[in-house]
Amino acid sequence: MKKRNWTPYWLILPTLIYLALFFAYPMVRGLILSVWDDEASLRLQSTASITSDAAGDLPQGTQIRLLDRQGNLLSDEVADAANLLTEQWFLATGVDVEGNNIEGWVSENRLRIREEAEDGTPIMGTIRRKLGSTADPLTDIHESASSVSPVIAKVEARTELFVQEVATLEVWFQIEGENETGETLTGWVPSRFIQVYGDEESGRIDRANQGAFTLEFFEKMVNDRFFWPAVRTTLLLMLFIIPAQFVLATVMALVIQARLRFNSIFLYIFSIPLGVSDLAVGILFFSIFTQNGLLNSVLQGLGLITQAQPYLTADTRHWILIAIWLAELWRATSIVMVIVVSGLQAISDEVLEAAELFGASFWQRLWHVILPLLKPSLQVALILRTILAVQVFAVVIALSGGDIVTVLANETFRQYFEFRNGNVASAYAVFILALSMLSAVFYLRAVRTQQELS
Amino acid sequence: MAEIKIENVTKRFGDFTAVDNANLTIEDKEFMVLVGPSGCGKTTLLRSIAGLGMADEGRIMIGGRDVTYLPPRERQISMVFQSYAIFPHMKVYDNIAFGLKMTKVDKKEINRRVNEAAELLHIEELLDRYPNNMSGGQRQRVAVARAIAMQAEVLLMDEPLSNLDALLRLEMRAELKKLLADINATTIYVTHDQIEALSMGDRIAVMKDGLVQQVDQPTTIYDRPANSFVGGFIGNPPMNFMTGQVQKDNGQILVKVGDSLLTPASFIQEQVGKYEGDSITVGIRAENMETLVDPTTDAIPVTVDVVEPLGSQNLLTVRIGDDRVKVSTHPDLAVRAGQKVWLRFPAEKIRWIERQSGKVLYS
């Protein structure tokens, strides 16, 4: 049998772990968040137990009638849930109606605590009187802390009972409500999912435990009043930034490739923006365009304007866009340049010399030889730049505060932090992802290299 | 008319002088080969002629026109590059047509010339293909076709065969020679391969350390090298060099090599005589010595160190004094290593070389 070489597999193991942890998991989570409503409907149980058979699902928000209630032992996980209704039961000793000494469980509805220890632990109480003539005047003592457990004794009102132990129970309601198809369903649900109205007889389903696929978050996103402005601005910025950047980057790369005298200085100057964070660039350009900023000082100094002009205001949106355009141009052109320079260096000198020797002028060489041979590099840069342009964020925030001019990434941020709506934020993120992927596919097909075509 | 005149051309890279005051005239329609070891400046000189690196000093004339400071495209030249420099993003047809398109030649004329060039190089069936999956030989043909399609009067070739494997190189050498004879352009061909130089050139310019050592026809270069470098560089095996002592005996100039005496030919006696009492270098080609297995009075006795049978000849390595000497013998001559043989030196084939300058003495 051929011996298998496992070394490469060991070597890719960290990559796989990395991919799973930092790529696949957040991606999948994000995707799920955007289309999966965790609390679409509430499951009704046939009896007041989570393990009992399901009696159907009612959607979140359904108006319901409360038919009955019952206590169940409370698990710690749900102890601090909102809407949670609890009741306390006491293990008590005393004398029953027949004069026997008994020990059993009684609800706080039936036992009024009369004496408490200093720390609040109940010690002794008396059985409440039952009101109304039709009811059984005696109070049931149960075997365990549940109204459905067997009755082991009955006690009269005002009987004194001594509390041995306290149990906290979660209230379950038997509810009745209509589902989407108009069918009336009845079943038991824990109180923590229910908002009970003042009449204690009706309420609504406030939270839910059954997830379902939904496009509701995307609908919310599209209907958001910031959505279309954000899309428009993002695309507008892409449209103006990317072509300008590619022309600039190619010129810069050609300058470097020309091996002028101060070649390395050019390279250093051109690469400075690579090391500056986008927020810093935003703040830098803010300091230029703000009313007391560099631009106004220079213009005033030159005598071109007499009064400082406001640029970054709601009335001058075009100036904000110009400032963003300039900042992005300054910030992100160098990465394109680096890619184009490396692409230029991959073109053999002899090929360029041959073009020159066979009569091509500089522009002919650029058009017929250099640009076609740069295609693969330009393609990579174009994909990278477009993806980054779709994600433009910090510069916009710094220059506009995120309200006057807004972009998709800003809306994602706003949905998540301002409106605490992770689902709609995810929908925005998925939308950005889809835009990025679409543009990448478009470039891969549109800017094909000759080698791929042959 | 495209005569190329190189006058006092010097090219430096920093402190390094790549071409040192080169003077060379290439006649119209002549095939000139520049040959020399790597770093001798032959490619630099060619690039100066092409305009791909301007000469620092001197003048380059093509067809009576001073082109020293003209850009390449105004020199009306054509070139084959060492790495072929095929445009990888163009089909073979467009590669060949490139120069013609750039100079705005009529479409029909382009088509005619491309097909003609492709036919000459037998690559008609490649015209529609991209070069990226073609063999070295095919690329080579495309590069040559592109160069000749220009129909320039001057064709420059920079080691065009050096990237091919040995067998293909041999084949292309003959084909190129015939092709270049047919197209009748003034050609400068750079190579480091002395066999290529000998077999192809009308004339050869041998270069070393930026200096042109000798310019002449191949047979002359081979037979009458100007100096010991040319003798040692041209020919395989290279010329043998031995140290000899010049002495006079009864008015006769004799040279003592090892334990034996050689007599210079009468026409060179006087020249060699100037070095009487001094040492001189004796040069002779391997095939110019006669090997005898029986003792002979006018031959030098030597012991064979190594016998290398090469099929068409046997190459013997023998020791004369302190010098190793390669001798070419007929393959039928049965000689074993360790055997004693007698070498006869024909006087007119011996080259006498001044020790310091390496200059070969001629009458």
Coordinates of C-alpha atoms in Angstrom, one line a residue, chain A residues 53-444:
Chain A
D53 CA -46.6 16.8 24.0
A54 CA -46.8 20.0 21.9
A55 CA -50.3 21.3 21.5
G56 CA -49.3 23.7 18.6
D57 CA -47.5 27.1 18.1
L58 CA -48.8 30.6 18.5
P59 CA -46.9 33.5 16.9
Q60 CA -45.3 36.2 18.9
G61 CA -47.7 39.0 19.7
T62 CA -50.9 36.8 19.7
Q63 CA -53.6 38.1 22.0
I64 CA -54.5 35.3 24.5
R65 CA -56.9 34.5 27.3
L66 CA -55.6 33.0 30.4
L67 CA -57.6 29.9 31.4
D68 CA -55.8 28.4 34.3
R69 CA -52.5 28.6 36.2
Q70 CA -50.2 26.2 37.9
G71 CA -46.8 26.3 39.6
N72 CA -43.8 24.3 38.5
L73 CA -40.3 24.1 40.0
L74 CA -38.2 26.9 38.7
S75 CA -34.9 26.1 37.0
D76 CA -32.0 28.5 37.7
E77 CA -31.5 29.4 34.0
V78 CA -34.7 31.2 33.7
A79 CA -34.8 32.7 37.2
D80 CA -34.0 36.2 36.0
A81 CA -36.1 36.2 32.9
A82 CA -38.4 39.2 32.4
N83 CA -42.1 38.7 32.8
L84 CA -41.4 35.7 35.1
L85 CA -44.2 35.1 37.5
T86 CA -43.4 32.9 40.5
E87 CA -45.3 31.6 43.6
Q88 CA -43.8 30.3 46.8
W89 CA -44.8 27.0 48.4
F90 CA -44.1 26.1 51.9
L91 CA -43.4 22.7 53.5
A92 CA -45.4 23.1 56.7
T93 CA -46.3 21.1 59.8
G94 CA -49.4 21.4 61.9
V95 CA -52.7 19.7 62.8
D96 CA -55.3 18.9 60.1
V97 CA -59.1 19.0 60.3
E98 CA -59.2 15.5 61.7
G99 CA -56.7 16.3 64.5
N100 CA -53.7 14.4 63.0
N101 CA -50.2 15.8 62.9
I102 CA -49.4 16.4 59.3
E103 CA -46.5 17.6 57.1
G104 CA -47.1 18.7 53.6
W105 CA -46.9 21.5 50.9
V106 CA -49.1 24.5 50.8
S107 CA -49.1 27.5 48.4
E108 CA -48.4 31.1 49.4
N109 CA -52.0 31.8 48.2
R110 CA -53.3 29.8 51.0
L111 CA -50.8 30.5 53.8
R112 CA -50.3 34.0 55.3
I113 CA -46.9 34.3 56.9
R114 CA -47.2 35.7 60.5
E115 CA -43.7 35.2 61.8
E116 CA -40.4 35.6 60.1
A117 CA -36.8 35.2 61.2
E118 CA -34.5 38.2 61.1
D119 CA -33.2 37.2 57.6
G120 CA -36.8 37.0 56.3
T121 CA -37.1 33.2 56.4
P122 CA -40.7 32.4 57.2
I123 CA -41.3 30.5 60.4
M124 CA -45.1 30.4 61.0
G125 CA -48.2 31.3 59.2
T126 CA -52.0 30.8 59.2
I127 CA -54.3 29.4 56.6
R128 CA -56.3 32.1 54.8
R129 CA -60.0 32.0 54.8
K130 CA -61.7 31.1 51.6
L131 CA -64.2 33.6 50.4
G132 CA -67.5 32.7 48.8
S133 CA -70.0 30.1 49.9
T134 CA -69.7 27.6 47.1
A135 CA -66.0 26.9 47.6
D136 CA -64.7 24.1 49.8
P137 CA -63.8 26.0 53.1
L138 CA -60.9 23.6 53.8
T139 CA -57.4 24.0 52.3
D140 CA -55.6 21.2 50.6
I141 CA -52.2 20.1 51.8
H142 CA -50.2 18.5 48.9
E143 CA -47.6 15.8 48.9
S144 CA -45.2 17.9 46.9
A145 CA -44.8 21.5 45.8
S146 CA -47.4 21.4 43.0
S147 CA -51.1 22.0 42.8
V148 CA -51.4 18.8 40.8
S149 CA -49.7 16.5 43.3
P150 CA -51.9 14.3 45.5
V151 CA -53.7 15.9 48.4
I152 CA -52.6 14.3 51.7
A153 CA -54.7 16.3 54.1
K154 CA -57.0 19.2 54.6
V155 CA -56.8 22.0 57.1
E156 CA -59.2 24.5 58.4
A157 CA -58.8 28.3 58.0
R158 CA -56.7 30.1 60.6
T159 CA -54.9 26.9 61.4
E160 CA -51.3 27.7 62.4
L161 CA -48.7 25.9 60.4
F162 CA -44.9 25.9 61.0
V163 CA -42.8 26.4 57.8
Q164 CA -40.0 23.9 57.4
E165 CA -38.9 24.7 53.9
V166 CA -39.6 27.1 51.0
A167 CA -39.8 26.3 47.3
T168 CA -40.1 28.9 44.5
L169 CA -42.3 27.8 41.6
E170 CA -42.7 29.2 38.2
V171 CA -46.2 30.0 37.2
W172 CA -47.5 28.3 34.0
F173 CA -50.6 29.5 32.3
Q174 CA -53.1 27.5 30.3
I175 CA -53.8 29.9 27.5
E176 CA -56.1 30.0 24.5
G177 CA -55.4 32.0 21.3
E178 CA -55.8 32.0 17.6
N179 CA -52.9 31.2 15.2
E180 CA -52.4 32.7 11.7
T181 CA -54.9 30.4 10.1
G182 CA -57.6 31.4 12.6
E183 CA -57.5 28.1 14.4
T184 CA -58.0 28.4 18.2
L185 CA -55.4 26.6 20.2
T186 CA -55.2 25.8 23.9
G187 CA -52.2 24.7 25.9
W188 CA -49.8 25.4 28.7
V189 CA -46.9 27.9 28.6
P190 CA -44.5 29.2 31.2
S191 CA -45.3 32.7 32.5
R192 CA -42.0 34.2 31.3
F193 CA -43.2 34.3 27.7
I194 CA -46.5 36.0 28.6
Q195 CA -47.3 39.6 29.3
V196 CA -50.3 39.5 31.6
Y197 CA -52.8 42.4 31.4
G198 CA -54.3 44.1 34.4
D199 CA -57.5 42.0 34.4
E200 CA -55.4 38.9 35.1
E201 CA -57.5 37.1 32.5
S202 CA -55.9 38.1 29.2
G203 CA -52.6 39.0 27.8
R204 CA -50.3 38.6 24.8
I205 CA -47.4 36.4 23.8
D206 CA -44.5 38.6 24.5
R207 CA -41.6 36.3 23.8
A208 CA -41.2 33.1 22.0
N209 CA -39.1 30.0 21.9
Q210 CA -39.5 28.7 18.3
G211 CA -37.3 30.0 15.5
A212 CA -38.4 30.4 11.9
F213 CA -37.0 31.6 8.6
T214 CA -38.0 35.2 7.9
L215 CA -37.3 38.0 5.4
E216 CA -38.7 40.5 7.9
F217 CA -35.2 41.9 8.8
F218 CA -34.4 42.5 5.1
E219 CA -37.8 44.1 4.7
K220 CA -37.0 46.3 7.7
M221 CA -33.6 47.1 6.2
V222 CA -35.0 48.1 2.8
N223 CA -37.8 50.1 4.5
D224 CA -35.4 51.9 6.8
R225 CA -35.3 55.6 5.9
F226 CA -31.5 55.5 5.8
F227 CA -31.2 52.5 3.5
W228 CA -31.5 54.1 0.1
P229 CA -29.4 57.2 1.0
A230 CA -26.8 54.8 2.3
V231 CA -26.8 52.7 -0.9
R232 CA -26.7 55.8 -3.1
T233 CA -23.8 57.3 -1.3
T234 CA -21.8 54.1 -1.1
L235 CA -22.2 53.5 -4.9
L236 CA -21.6 57.1 -5.7
L237 CA -18.3 57.1 -3.7
M238 CA -17.3 53.8 -5.4
L239 CA -18.0 55.3 -8.8
F240 CA -15.9 58.3 -8.2
I241 CA -13.1 56.9 -6.0
I242 CA -12.1 53.7 -7.9
P243 CA -11.5 55.0 -11.4
A244 CA -9.6 58.1 -10.0
Q245 CA -7.6 55.8 -7.8
F246 CA -6.6 53.5 -10.6
V247 CA -5.4 56.3 -12.8
L248 CA -3.5 57.8 -10.0
A249 CA -2.0 54.5 -8.8
T250 CA -0.9 53.6 -12.3
V251 CA 0.8 57.0 -12.8
M252 CA 2.5 56.6 -9.4
A253 CA 3.6 53.1 -10.3
L254 CA 5.0 54.3 -13.6
V255 CA 6.8 57.1 -11.9
I256 CA 8.4 54.6 -9.5
Q257 CA 9.2 52.2 -12.4
A258 CA 10.8 54.9 -14.4
R259 CA 13.7 54.6 -11.9
L260 CA 14.2 58.3 -11.5
R261 CA 16.9 59.8 -9.3
F262 CA 15.0 60.0 -6.1
N263 CA 13.1 56.8 -6.7
S264 CA 13.0 55.4 -3.2
I265 CA 11.9 58.8 -1.8
F266 CA 8.9 58.7 -4.1
L267 CA 8.1 55.1 -3.0
Y268 CA 8.3 56.2 0.7
I269 CA 6.1 59.2 0.1
F270 CA 3.6 57.3 -1.9
S271 CA 3.4 54.6 0.8
I272 CA 2.8 56.8 3.8
P273 CA -1.0 56.5 3.7
L274 CA -0.6 52.7 4.0
G275 CA 0.4 53.2 7.6
V276 CA -2.3 55.6 8.6
S277 CA -5.6 54.3 10.0
D278 CA -8.8 55.3 8.1
L279 CA -10.2 57.0 11.2
A280 CA -7.0 59.1 11.5
V281 CA -7.3 60.0 7.8
G282 CA -10.9 61.0 8.4
I283 CA -9.9 63.2 11.3
L284 CA -7.0 64.7 9.3
F285 CA -9.3 65.7 6.5
F286 CA -11.8 67.0 9.0
S287 CA -9.1 69.3 10.3
I288 CA -8.6 70.5 6.8
F289 CA -12.2 71.1 5.9
T290 CA -13.6 72.3 9.2
Q291 CA -14.5 75.9 9.4
N292 CA -11.3 77.0 11.2
G293 CA -9.3 74.4 9.3
L294 CA -6.4 74.4 7.0
L295 CA -8.4 75.0 3.8
N296 CA -10.0 78.1 5.0
S297 CA -6.8 79.4 6.5
V298 CA -4.9 78.9 3.2
L299 CA -7.7 80.4 1.1
Q300 CA -8.0 83.4 3.5
G301 CA -4.2 83.7 3.5
L302 CA -4.2 83.9 -0.3
G303 CA -6.9 86.4 -0.2
L304 CA -9.3 84.3 -2.2
I305 CA -12.1 84.4 0.4
T306 CA -12.7 87.0 3.0
Q307 CA -14.7 84.9 5.4
A308 CA -14.3 81.3 6.6
Q309 CA -16.6 79.1 4.6
P310 CA -18.5 76.2 6.3
Y311 CA -17.9 73.0 4.4
L312 CA -19.0 70.1 6.6
T313 CA -22.6 71.1 7.2
A314 CA -26.0 69.6 6.2
D315 CA -26.4 72.4 3.6
T316 CA -23.2 71.6 1.9
R317 CA -23.5 67.8 1.4
H318 CA -21.5 68.0 -1.8
W319 CA -18.5 69.4 0.2
I320 CA -18.7 66.5 2.6
L321 CA -18.7 64.1 -0.3
I322 CA -15.8 65.8 -1.9
A323 CA -13.9 65.7 1.4
I324 CA -14.7 61.9 1.7
W325 CA -13.6 61.4 -1.9
L326 CA -10.3 63.2 -1.3
A327 CA -9.7 61.4 2.0
E328 CA -10.3 58.0 0.5
L329 CA -8.3 58.8 -2.6
W330 CA -5.4 59.8 -0.4
R331 CA -5.7 56.9 2.0
A332 CA -6.3 53.9 -0.3
T333 CA -4.5 54.7 -3.5
S334 CA -1.2 53.5 -2.2
I335 CA -2.4 49.9 -1.7
V336 CA -3.5 49.9 -5.3
M337 CA -0.1 51.4 -6.2
V338 CA 1.8 48.7 -4.4
I339 CA -0.1 46.0 -6.3
V340 CA 0.4 47.8 -9.6
V341 CA 4.1 48.3 -8.9
S342 CA 4.5 44.6 -8.2
G343 CA 2.7 43.9 -11.4
L344 CA 4.9 46.2 -13.3
Q345 CA 8.0 44.6 -11.9
A346 CA 6.7 41.2 -13.1
I347 CA 6.8 42.5 -16.7
S348 CA 10.2 41.6 -18.1
D349 CA 12.4 44.5 -19.1
E350 CA 13.2 42.8 -22.4
V351 CA 9.5 42.8 -23.3
L352 CA 9.3 46.6 -22.7
E353 CA 12.5 47.1 -24.6
A354 CA 11.2 45.0 -27.5
A355 CA 8.1 47.2 -27.6
E356 CA 10.3 50.3 -27.7
L357 CA 12.6 48.9 -30.3
F358 CA 9.8 47.8 -32.6
G359 CA 8.6 51.4 -32.8
A360 CA 6.1 51.9 -30.0
S361 CA 5.9 55.3 -28.5
F362 CA 5.4 55.7 -24.7
W363 CA 1.6 55.8 -25.0
Q364 CA 1.5 52.9 -27.5
R365 CA 3.7 50.9 -25.1
L366 CA 1.3 51.8 -22.2
W367 CA -1.8 50.9 -24.1
H368 CA -0.6 47.9 -26.1
V369 CA 1.9 46.3 -23.7
I370 CA 2.0 47.6 -20.2
L371 CA -1.8 47.8 -19.4
P372 CA -2.6 44.4 -21.0
L373 CA 0.2 42.8 -19.0
L374 CA -1.0 44.5 -15.8
K375 CA -4.5 43.1 -16.2
P376 CA -4.0 40.4 -13.5
S377 CA -2.7 42.9 -11.0
L378 CA -5.3 45.4 -11.9
Q379 CA -8.0 42.7 -11.4
V380 CA -6.7 41.9 -7.9
A381 CA -6.5 45.5 -7.0
L382 CA -9.9 46.3 -8.4
I383 CA -11.5 43.5 -6.4
L384 CA -9.7 44.5 -3.2
R385 CA -10.5 48.2 -3.7
T386 CA -14.2 47.6 -4.5
I387 CA -14.6 45.4 -1.4
L388 CA -13.0 48.1 0.7
A389 CA -15.1 50.8 -0.9
V390 CA -18.3 49.0 -0.1
Q391 CA -17.1 48.9 3.5
V392 CA -16.2 52.6 3.7
F393 CA -17.0 53.7 7.2
A394 CA -14.5 55.6 9.5
V395 CA -13.8 58.4 7.1
V396 CA -17.5 59.0 6.6
I397 CA -18.1 59.0 10.3
A398 CA -15.2 61.4 10.9
L399 CA -16.3 63.8 8.2
S400 CA -20.1 63.7 8.5
G401 CA -20.9 62.2 11.9
G402 CA -22.9 59.6 10.1
D403 CA -26.2 61.4 9.8
I404 CA -25.9 64.0 7.0
V405 CA -24.0 61.5 4.8
T406 CA -24.5 57.9 5.5
V407 CA -23.1 54.7 4.0
L408 CA -24.0 51.0 4.4
A409 CA -21.4 50.2 6.9
N410 CA -22.5 53.1 9.0
E411 CA -26.1 51.8 8.9
T412 CA -24.9 48.4 10.1
F413 CA -23.2 50.1 13.0
R414 CA -26.2 52.2 13.7
Q415 CA -28.6 49.3 13.7
Y416 CA -26.4 47.3 16.0
F417 CA -25.3 49.9 18.6
E418 CA -28.0 52.5 18.4
F419 CA -31.1 50.4 17.8
R420 CA -29.8 47.2 19.3
N421 CA -31.1 45.3 16.4
G422 CA -28.6 42.6 15.6
N423 CA -30.8 41.0 13.0
V424 CA -31.2 44.1 10.9
A425 CA -27.5 44.9 11.4
S426 CA -26.8 41.4 10.1
A427 CA -29.1 42.0 7.1
Y428 CA -27.0 45.1 6.3
A429 CA -23.8 43.1 6.7
V430 CA -25.1 40.4 4.4
F431 CA -26.1 43.0 1.9
I432 CA -22.6 44.4 1.9
L433 CA -21.2 40.9 1.5
A434 CA -23.5 40.3 -1.5
L435 CA -22.4 43.6 -3.1
S436 CA -18.7 42.7 -2.6
M437 CA -19.2 39.2 -4.0
L438 CA -21.1 40.5 -7.0
S439 CA -18.5 43.0 -7.8
A440 CA -15.7 40.4 -7.5
V441 CA -17.5 38.0 -9.8
F442 CA -18.2 40.9 -12.2
Y443 CA -14.5 41.8 -12.3
L444 CA -13.3 38.3 -12.7

